[in-house]
mmCIF file of C-alpha atoms in Angstrom:
data_model
loop_
_atom_site.group_PDB
_atom_site.id
_atom_site.type_symbol
_atom_site.label_atom_id
_atom_site.label_comp_id
_atom_site.label_asym_id
_atom_site.label_seq_id
_atom_site.Cartn_x
_atom_site.Cartn_y
_atom_site.Cartn_z
ATOM 1 C CA MET V 1 21.776 -55.277 39.119
ATOM 2 C CA ILE V 2 22.962 -54.679 42.735
ATOM 3 C CA ALA V 3 24.126 -51.533 44.107
ATOM 4 C CA VAL V 4 26.938 -51.508 46.425
ATOM 5 C CA THR V 5 27.786 -48.569 49.151
ATOM 6 C CA GLY V 6 31.507 -48.469 50.485
ATOM 7 C CA PRO V 7 32.750 -50.648 47.653
ATOM 8 C CA THR V 8 36.687 -49.260 48.381
ATOM 9 C CA GLY V 9 36.093 -50.420 51.752
ATOM 10 C CA ASN V 10 37.459 -53.710 53.481
ATOM 11 C CA VAL V 11 33.947 -55.292 53.405
ATOM 12 C CA GLY V 12 32.536 -53.379 50.356
ATOM 13 C CA ARG V 13 35.222 -53.952 48.126
ATOM 14 C CA ALA V 14 35.844 -57.928 48.889
ATOM 15 C CA LEU V 15 31.890 -58.260 48.165
ATOM 16 C CA VAL V 16 32.274 -55.932 45.364
ATOM 17 C CA GLU V 17 35.245 -58.996 44.076
ATOM 18 C CA ARG V 18 32.541 -61.949 44.932
ATOM 19 C CA LEU V 19 29.854 -60.378 42.925
ATOM 20 C CA THR V 20 31.835 -59.571 39.701
ATOM 21 C CA THR V 21 33.431 -62.931 39.872
ATOM 22 C CA ALA V 22 30.150 -64.781 40.280
ATOM 23 C CA GLY V 23 29.429 -62.613 37.215
ATOM 24 C CA ARG V 24 26.844 -60.375 38.856
ATOM 25 C CA PRO V 25 25.535 -56.850 37.704
ATOM 26 C CA VAL V 26 27.154 -54.444 40.208
ATOM 27 C CA ARG V 27 26.968 -50.655 40.567
ATOM 28 C CA ALA V 28 29.868 -49.403 42.717
ATOM 29 C CA LEU V 29 28.645 -46.035 44.467
ATOM 30 C CA THR V 30 31.679 -44.623 45.864
ATOM 31 C CA ARG V 31 32.803 -40.594 45.857
ATOM 32 C CA ASP V 32 35.840 -41.064 43.993
ATOM 33 C CA PRO V 33 35.010 -43.287 40.782
ATOM 34 C CA GLN V 34 38.457 -42.361 39.264
ATOM 35 C CA ARG V 35 40.242 -43.182 42.114
ATOM 36 C CA ALA V 36 38.371 -46.453 43.272
ATOM 37 C CA ARG V 37 40.646 -49.067 41.344
ATOM 38 C CA LEU V 38 37.302 -51.717 41.037
ATOM 39 C CA PRO V 39 37.132 -55.050 39.419
ATOM 40 C CA ALA V 40 36.356 -55.251 36.521
ATOM 41 C CA GLY V 41 32.868 -55.600 35.580
ATOM 42 C CA ALA V 42 31.837 -53.340 38.408
ATOM 43 C CA GLU V 43 30.438 -49.814 37.276
ATOM 44 C CA ALA V 44 31.605 -47.510 38.995
ATOM 45 C CA VAL V 45 29.057 -44.250 39.965
ATOM 46 C CA ARG V 46 29.492 -41.488 41.886
ATOM 47 C CA LEU V 47 27.406 -41.339 45.603
ATOM 48 C CA ARG V 48 25.692 -38.457 45.386
ATOM 49 C CA LEU V 49 23.921 -38.045 48.380
ATOM 50 C CA ASP V 50 22.141 -34.497 47.069
ATOM 51 C CA ASP V 51 20.569 -36.114 43.835
ATOM 52 C CA PRO V 52 20.351 -39.850 44.445
ATOM 53 C CA ALA V 53 16.973 -40.465 42.214
ATOM 54 C CA ALA V 54 19.525 -41.555 39.057
ATOM 55 C CA LEU V 55 22.241 -44.137 41.548
ATOM 56 C CA PHE V 56 19.877 -47.559 41.407
ATOM 57 C CA GLU V 57 18.167 -47.420 37.803
ATOM 58 C CA GLY V 58 17.710 -51.101 37.128
ATOM 59 C CA ALA V 59 18.918 -52.128 40.592
ATOM 60 C CA THR V 60 16.840 -53.952 42.991
ATOM 61 C CA LYS V 61 19.091 -54.746 45.945
ATOM 62 C CA LEU V 62 21.354 -52.704 47.634
ATOM 63 C CA PHE V 63 24.181 -53.341 50.121
ATOM 64 C CA LEU V 64 24.452 -50.418 52.503
ATOM 65 C CA TYR V 65 27.306 -49.219 54.462
ATOM 66 C CA VAL V 66 26.433 -47.606 58.045
ATOM 67 C CA GLN V 67 28.045 -44.609 56.922
ATOM 68 C CA ALA V 68 27.643 -44.119 53.473
ATOM 69 C CA GLY V 69 24.445 -41.877 53.604
ATOM 70 C CA GLY V 70 25.298 -40.383 56.375
ATOM 71 C CA ASP V 71 22.219 -37.732 58.033
ATOM 72 C CA ARG V 72 20.763 -38.315 54.344
ATOM 73 C CA THR V 73 20.318 -42.278 54.856
ATOM 74 C CA ALA V 74 16.117 -42.035 54.878
ATOM 75 C CA GLY V 75 16.639 -40.213 51.711
ATOM 76 C CA LEU V 76 19.037 -42.296 50.088
ATOM 77 C CA LEU V 77 16.522 -45.620 50.974
ATOM 78 C CA ALA V 78 13.887 -43.931 49.465
ATOM 79 C CA ALA V 79 15.204 -43.053 45.992
ATOM 80 C CA ALA V 80 16.803 -46.872 45.934
ATOM 81 C CA ARG V 81 13.205 -47.730 46.679
ATOM 82 C CA ALA V 82 11.620 -45.371 44.143
ATOM 83 C CA ALA V 83 13.790 -46.854 41.460
ATOM 84 C CA GLY V 84 13.151 -50.409 41.990
ATOM 85 C CA VAL V 85 14.938 -51.684 44.417
ATOM 86 C CA ARG V 86 13.252 -54.348 46.980
ATOM 87 C CA HIS V 87 15.748 -55.561 49.355
ATOM 88 C CA VAL V 88 18.311 -53.879 51.528
ATOM 89 C CA VAL V 89 21.417 -55.486 53.247
ATOM 90 C CA LEU V 90 23.022 -53.289 56.120
ATOM 91 C CA LEU V 91 26.495 -53.643 57.340
ATOM 92 C CA SER V 92 25.411 -52.600 60.859
ATOM 93 C CA SER V 93 27.253 -53.715 64.261
ATOM 94 C CA SER V 94 26.874 -56.662 66.955
ATOM 95 C CA ILE V 95 26.980 -53.811 69.231
ATOM 96 C CA ILE V 96 23.066 -53.710 68.724
ATOM 97 C CA ASP V 97 21.484 -56.146 71.511
ATOM 98 C CA SER V 98 24.718 -56.634 73.161
ATOM 99 C CA GLY V 99 23.510 -54.971 75.906
ATOM 100 C CA ALA V 100 25.417 -51.690 75.692
ATOM 101 C CA ASP V 101 24.876 -48.736 76.793
ATOM 102 C CA GLU V 102 22.208 -47.246 74.196
ATOM 103 C CA SER V 103 23.798 -43.341 74.324
ATOM 104 C CA HIS V 104 26.791 -45.249 73.368
ATOM 105 C CA PRO V 105 27.869 -43.150 69.948
ATOM 106 C CA ILE V 106 28.888 -46.418 68.239
ATOM 107 C CA HIS V 107 25.185 -47.829 69.243
ATOM 108 C CA VAL V 108 23.274 -44.534 68.211
ATOM 109 C CA MET V 109 25.079 -44.626 64.887
ATOM 110 C CA HIS V 110 24.024 -48.582 63.988
ATOM 111 C CA ALA V 111 20.584 -47.845 66.059
ATOM 112 C CA THR V 112 19.566 -45.021 64.269
ATOM 113 C CA ALA V 113 20.689 -46.990 60.607
ATOM 114 C CA GLU V 114 18.889 -50.001 61.359
ATOM 115 C CA ARG V 115 15.763 -47.750 62.505
ATOM 116 C CA HIS V 116 15.992 -46.009 58.694
ATOM 117 C CA VAL V 117 15.870 -48.853 57.138
ATOM 118 C CA ARG V 118 13.031 -50.720 58.893
ATOM 119 C CA ASP V 119 11.262 -47.310 57.888
ATOM 120 C CA SER V 120 12.290 -47.606 54.397
ATOM 121 C CA GLY V 121 9.582 -49.968 53.156
ATOM 122 C CA LEU V 122 11.990 -52.517 51.710
ATOM 123 C CA ALA V 123 12.927 -55.754 52.689
ATOM 124 C CA TRP V 124 15.761 -56.065 55.141
ATOM 125 C CA THR V 125 18.745 -58.168 56.385
ATOM 126 C CA PHE V 126 21.236 -56.490 58.962
ATOM 127 C CA LEU V 127 24.802 -57.652 59.576
ATOM 128 C CA ARG V 128 26.212 -57.359 62.651
ATOM 129 C CA PRO V 129 30.061 -58.169 62.500
ATOM 130 C CA GLY V 130 31.360 -57.554 66.068
ATOM 131 C CA ALA V 131 35.325 -56.924 65.802
ATOM 132 C CA LEU V 132 36.832 -56.434 62.372
ATOM 133 C CA ALA V 133 39.943 -58.175 61.754
ATOM 134 C CA ALA V 134 41.137 -55.226 59.434
ATOM 135 C CA ASN V 135 41.229 -53.246 63.044
ATOM 136 C CA ALA V 136 44.862 -54.700 63.131
ATOM 137 C CA PHE V 137 45.687 -51.999 60.364
ATOM 138 C CA GLN V 138 45.766 -49.209 62.794
ATOM 139 C CA TRP V 139 49.246 -51.201 64.444
ATOM 140 C CA ALA V 140 50.632 -50.907 60.630
ATOM 141 C CA PRO V 141 52.337 -47.327 61.131
ATOM 142 C CA GLN V 142 54.199 -48.907 64.284
ATOM 143 C CA ILE V 143 55.129 -52.482 62.885
ATOM 144 C CA ARG V 144 56.783 -51.064 59.856
ATOM 145 C CA ALA V 145 59.140 -48.705 61.877
ATOM 146 C CA GLY V 146 59.608 -51.259 64.651
ATOM 147 C CA ASP V 147 59.403 -54.286 66.549
ATOM 148 C CA THR V 148 57.235 -52.690 69.706
ATOM 149 C CA VAL V 149 53.671 -51.810 69.161
ATOM 150 C CA ARG V 150 52.223 -49.146 71.290
ATOM 151 C CA GLY V 151 49.016 -49.685 72.710
ATOM 152 C CA VAL V 152 45.902 -50.122 75.188
ATOM 153 C CA PHE V 153 44.579 -53.238 77.340
ATOM 154 C CA ALA V 154 47.256 -55.846 75.994
ATOM 155 C CA ASP V 155 44.582 -58.619 77.381
ATOM 156 C CA GLY V 156 41.656 -57.134 75.536
ATOM 157 C CA GLN V 157 39.594 -60.248 74.099
ATOM 158 C CA SER V 158 37.613 -60.387 70.788
ATOM 159 C CA ALA V 159 36.995 -62.881 68.380
ATOM 160 C CA PRO V 160 38.058 -60.622 65.149
ATOM 161 C CA VAL V 161 36.041 -61.435 61.754
ATOM 162 C CA HIS V 162 37.552 -61.921 58.384
ATOM 163 C CA GLU V 163 36.018 -58.966 55.823
ATOM 164 C CA ASP V 164 35.927 -61.473 53.464
ATOM 165 C CA ASP V 165 33.950 -63.834 55.860
ATOM 166 C CA ILE V 166 31.255 -60.279 56.133
ATOM 167 C CA ALA V 167 31.387 -60.092 52.708
ATOM 168 C CA ALA V 168 30.317 -64.238 51.856
ATOM 169 C CA VAL V 169 27.627 -63.805 54.648
ATOM 170 C CA ALA V 170 26.416 -60.533 52.578
ATOM 171 C CA GLU V 171 26.391 -62.395 49.470
ATOM 172 C CA ARG V 172 24.753 -65.203 50.289
ATOM 173 C CA ALA V 173 21.651 -62.396 51.833
ATOM 174 C CA LEU V 174 21.530 -60.470 48.578
ATOM 175 C CA LEU V 175 21.597 -63.784 46.428
ATOM 176 C CA ASP V 176 19.551 -66.143 48.293
ATOM 177 C CA ASP V 177 16.216 -66.570 50.066
ATOM 178 C CA GLY V 178 15.182 -66.462 53.070
ATOM 179 C CA HIS V 179 17.542 -63.822 54.912
ATOM 180 C CA GLU V 180 14.938 -61.255 54.880
ATOM 181 C CA GLY V 181 14.046 -59.991 57.975
ATOM 182 C CA ALA V 182 16.938 -61.667 59.580
ATOM 183 C CA ALA V 183 19.954 -59.936 61.546
ATOM 184 C CA HIS V 184 23.206 -62.338 61.507
ATOM 185 C CA ARG V 185 25.686 -61.672 64.204
ATOM 186 C CA LEU V 186 29.384 -62.368 63.074
ATOM 187 C CA THR V 187 32.301 -63.195 64.814
ATOM 188 C CA GLY V 188 35.692 -64.877 64.108
ATOM 189 C CA PRO V 189 35.978 -68.322 65.142
ATOM 190 C CA GLU V 190 38.309 -68.314 68.079
ATOM 191 C CA ALA V 191 39.347 -65.317 70.790
ATOM 192 C CA ILE V 192 42.596 -63.649 70.421
ATOM 193 C CA THR V 193 44.030 -60.823 73.079
ATOM 194 C CA ASN V 194 44.797 -57.596 71.688
ATOM 195 C CA ALA V 195 48.597 -58.814 72.104
ATOM 196 C CA GLY V 196 47.985 -62.225 70.713
ATOM 197 C CA GLN V 197 47.223 -60.124 67.613
ATOM 198 C CA VAL V 198 50.285 -58.725 67.547
ATOM 199 C CA ALA V 199 52.076 -61.242 68.293
ATOM 200 C CA THR V 200 50.315 -63.260 65.372
ATOM 201 C CA ILE V 201 51.375 -60.584 63.083
ATOM 202 C CA GLY V 202 54.752 -60.632 63.906
ATOM 203 C CA ARG V 203 55.100 -64.806 63.159
ATOM 204 C CA VAL V 204 53.617 -64.256 59.880
ATOM 205 C CA LEU V 205 56.347 -61.538 58.992
ATOM 206 C CA GLY V 206 59.202 -63.743 60.780
ATOM 207 C CA ARG V 207 59.605 -60.946 63.774
ATOM 208 C CA GLY V 208 58.824 -61.087 67.234
ATOM 209 C CA LEU V 209 56.481 -58.142 67.631
ATOM 210 C CA ARG V 210 56.387 -57.398 70.895
ATOM 211 C CA PHE V 211 53.203 -55.475 72.625
ATOM 212 C CA ALA V 212 53.729 -52.759 75.142
ATOM 213 C CA GLU V 213 50.961 -51.409 77.040
ATOM 214 C CA LEU V 214 49.624 -48.307 77.376
ATOM 215 C CA SER V 215 46.950 -46.878 80.043
ATOM 216 C CA ALA V 216 43.884 -45.278 78.798
ATOM 217 C CA ASP V 217 44.664 -42.140 80.180
ATOM 218 C CA GLU V 218 48.200 -42.306 77.509
ATOM 219 C CA ALA V 219 45.899 -43.234 74.620
ATOM 220 C CA GLY V 220 45.896 -40.338 72.187
ATOM 221 C CA PRO V 221 44.982 -39.272 68.484
ATOM 222 C CA GLU V 222 47.959 -40.792 67.562
ATOM 223 C CA LEU V 223 47.163 -44.196 68.402
ATOM 224 C CA PHE V 224 43.129 -43.929 67.168
ATOM 225 C CA PRO V 225 43.701 -41.335 64.188
ATOM 226 C CA HIS V 226 40.532 -42.270 62.236
ATOM 227 C CA VAL V 227 38.529 -42.140 65.112
ATOM 228 C CA PRO V 228 36.706 -38.768 66.170
ATOM 229 C CA PRO V 229 38.143 -37.411 69.312
ATOM 230 C CA GLY V 230 34.562 -36.721 70.860
ATOM 231 C CA MET V 231 34.486 -40.607 70.218
ATOM 232 C CA LEU V 232 37.364 -42.204 71.350
ATOM 233 C CA PRO V 233 36.282 -41.811 75.171
ATOM 234 C CA ALA V 234 33.267 -44.361 75.000
ATOM 235 C CA LEU V 235 35.300 -46.375 72.438
ATOM 236 C CA LEU V 236 38.059 -46.784 75.587
ATOM 237 C CA GLN V 237 35.886 -47.608 77.845
ATOM 238 C CA THR V 238 34.286 -50.461 75.354
ATOM 239 C CA PHE V 239 37.506 -51.274 74.932
ATOM 240 C CA ALA V 240 38.520 -51.958 78.806
ATOM 241 C CA ALA V 241 35.435 -53.906 78.907
ATOM 242 C CA THR V 242 37.122 -56.834 77.194
ATOM 243 C CA VAL V 243 39.846 -57.680 79.348
ATOM 244 C CA GLY V 244 38.731 -60.788 81.099
ATOM 245 C CA THR V 245 35.623 -60.768 79.404
ATOM 246 C CA PRO V 246 35.322 -63.931 76.633
ATOM 247 C CA PRO V 247 33.677 -62.591 73.656
ATOM 248 C CA GLU V 248 31.071 -63.574 71.899
ATOM 249 C CA ILE V 249 31.800 -66.809 69.357
ATOM 250 C CA THR V 250 28.882 -67.084 66.739
ATOM 251 C CA ASP V 251 28.907 -69.860 63.797
ATOM 252 C CA THR V 252 26.879 -67.870 61.695
ATOM 253 C CA VAL V 253 29.464 -67.869 58.696
ATOM 254 C CA ARG V 254 29.270 -71.685 58.626
ATOM 255 C CA GLU V 255 25.653 -71.999 59.267
ATOM 256 C CA ILE V 256 25.254 -69.307 56.008
ATOM 257 C CA THR V 257 27.946 -70.029 53.548
ATOM 258 C CA GLY V 258 28.733 -73.612 54.514
ATOM 259 C CA ARG V 259 32.528 -72.295 55.086
ATOM 260 C CA PRO V 260 33.397 -71.842 58.820
ATOM 261 C CA ALA V 261 35.022 -68.248 59.736
ATOM 262 C CA ARG V 262 38.686 -67.866 59.077
ATOM 263 C CA PRO V 263 40.728 -67.254 62.067
ATOM 264 C CA PHE V 264 42.852 -64.510 62.869
ATOM 265 C CA ALA V 265 46.107 -65.499 61.480
ATOM 266 C CA ALA V 266 44.634 -66.225 58.135
ATOM 267 C CA TRP V 267 44.027 -62.718 57.968
ATOM 268 C CA ALA V 268 47.573 -61.938 58.469
ATOM 269 C CA GLU V 269 48.605 -63.950 56.112
ATOM 270 C CA ASP V 270 46.223 -63.037 53.577
ATOM 271 C CA HIS V 271 47.253 -59.320 54.635
ATOM 272 C CA ALA V 272 50.965 -59.780 55.386
ATOM 273 C CA ASP V 273 51.499 -56.727 52.928
ATOM 274 C CA GLY V 274 49.783 -54.240 54.736
ATOM 275 C CA PHE V 275 52.550 -54.251 57.281
ATOM 276 C CA THR V 276 55.625 -54.419 55.131
ATOM 277 C CA GLY V 277 54.774 -51.436 52.631
#
């Protein structure tokens, strides 16, 4: 039995689909099991952080989304170990060991989770993806409304990674030997600018989309509705640093799964419906 937190998120859902397709027993730990709409074969269980003891009965491995436990991550891991879980795969971030300011809130969040995992007594594997291709969904409301996308740092570069490529690596880390104690850095196969991502989505949709650059001072909550206001200034500094700086590109997806990481255009084709509904 593999317990999966964050099963309704981009990576977690892709992982659950992979594991159930492979015939593996999966327990999806979610805050709202009735609305989770998980693949057939997955056991949906309410994630109760105030009573984690029963969550992991019969499970031997755990996929942990970094925000699943919040400030109760240590207790969640202790409950998992007590129930018989022996290996945890943590979805972390490439901001770790990137030279970034260690006081950066995203660094603090992921470094804290990694520390809890290391201290848990469980065998561990860290997945450290860079930019997520799914972050492009931030532009979806504007793309549905018209052909101009307002955003910051048109020339900011990244190597966005498809969530299913992350899930494929997670699957192998959970099912194969040899990943204990490893920290896998994951990226897409090529660099692309923010304006290039918007143009690529436009080509997939058969539309001529235009990126209209705003200054960082003009970037408000409406552009980043899911980012806590206190985190936005640090996030904008991170984005600013991507202008004129080639992103890290790794071959980790191919090395682990035997299949190269998919380019952003493939992600856009897979998710075209998300920009038209």
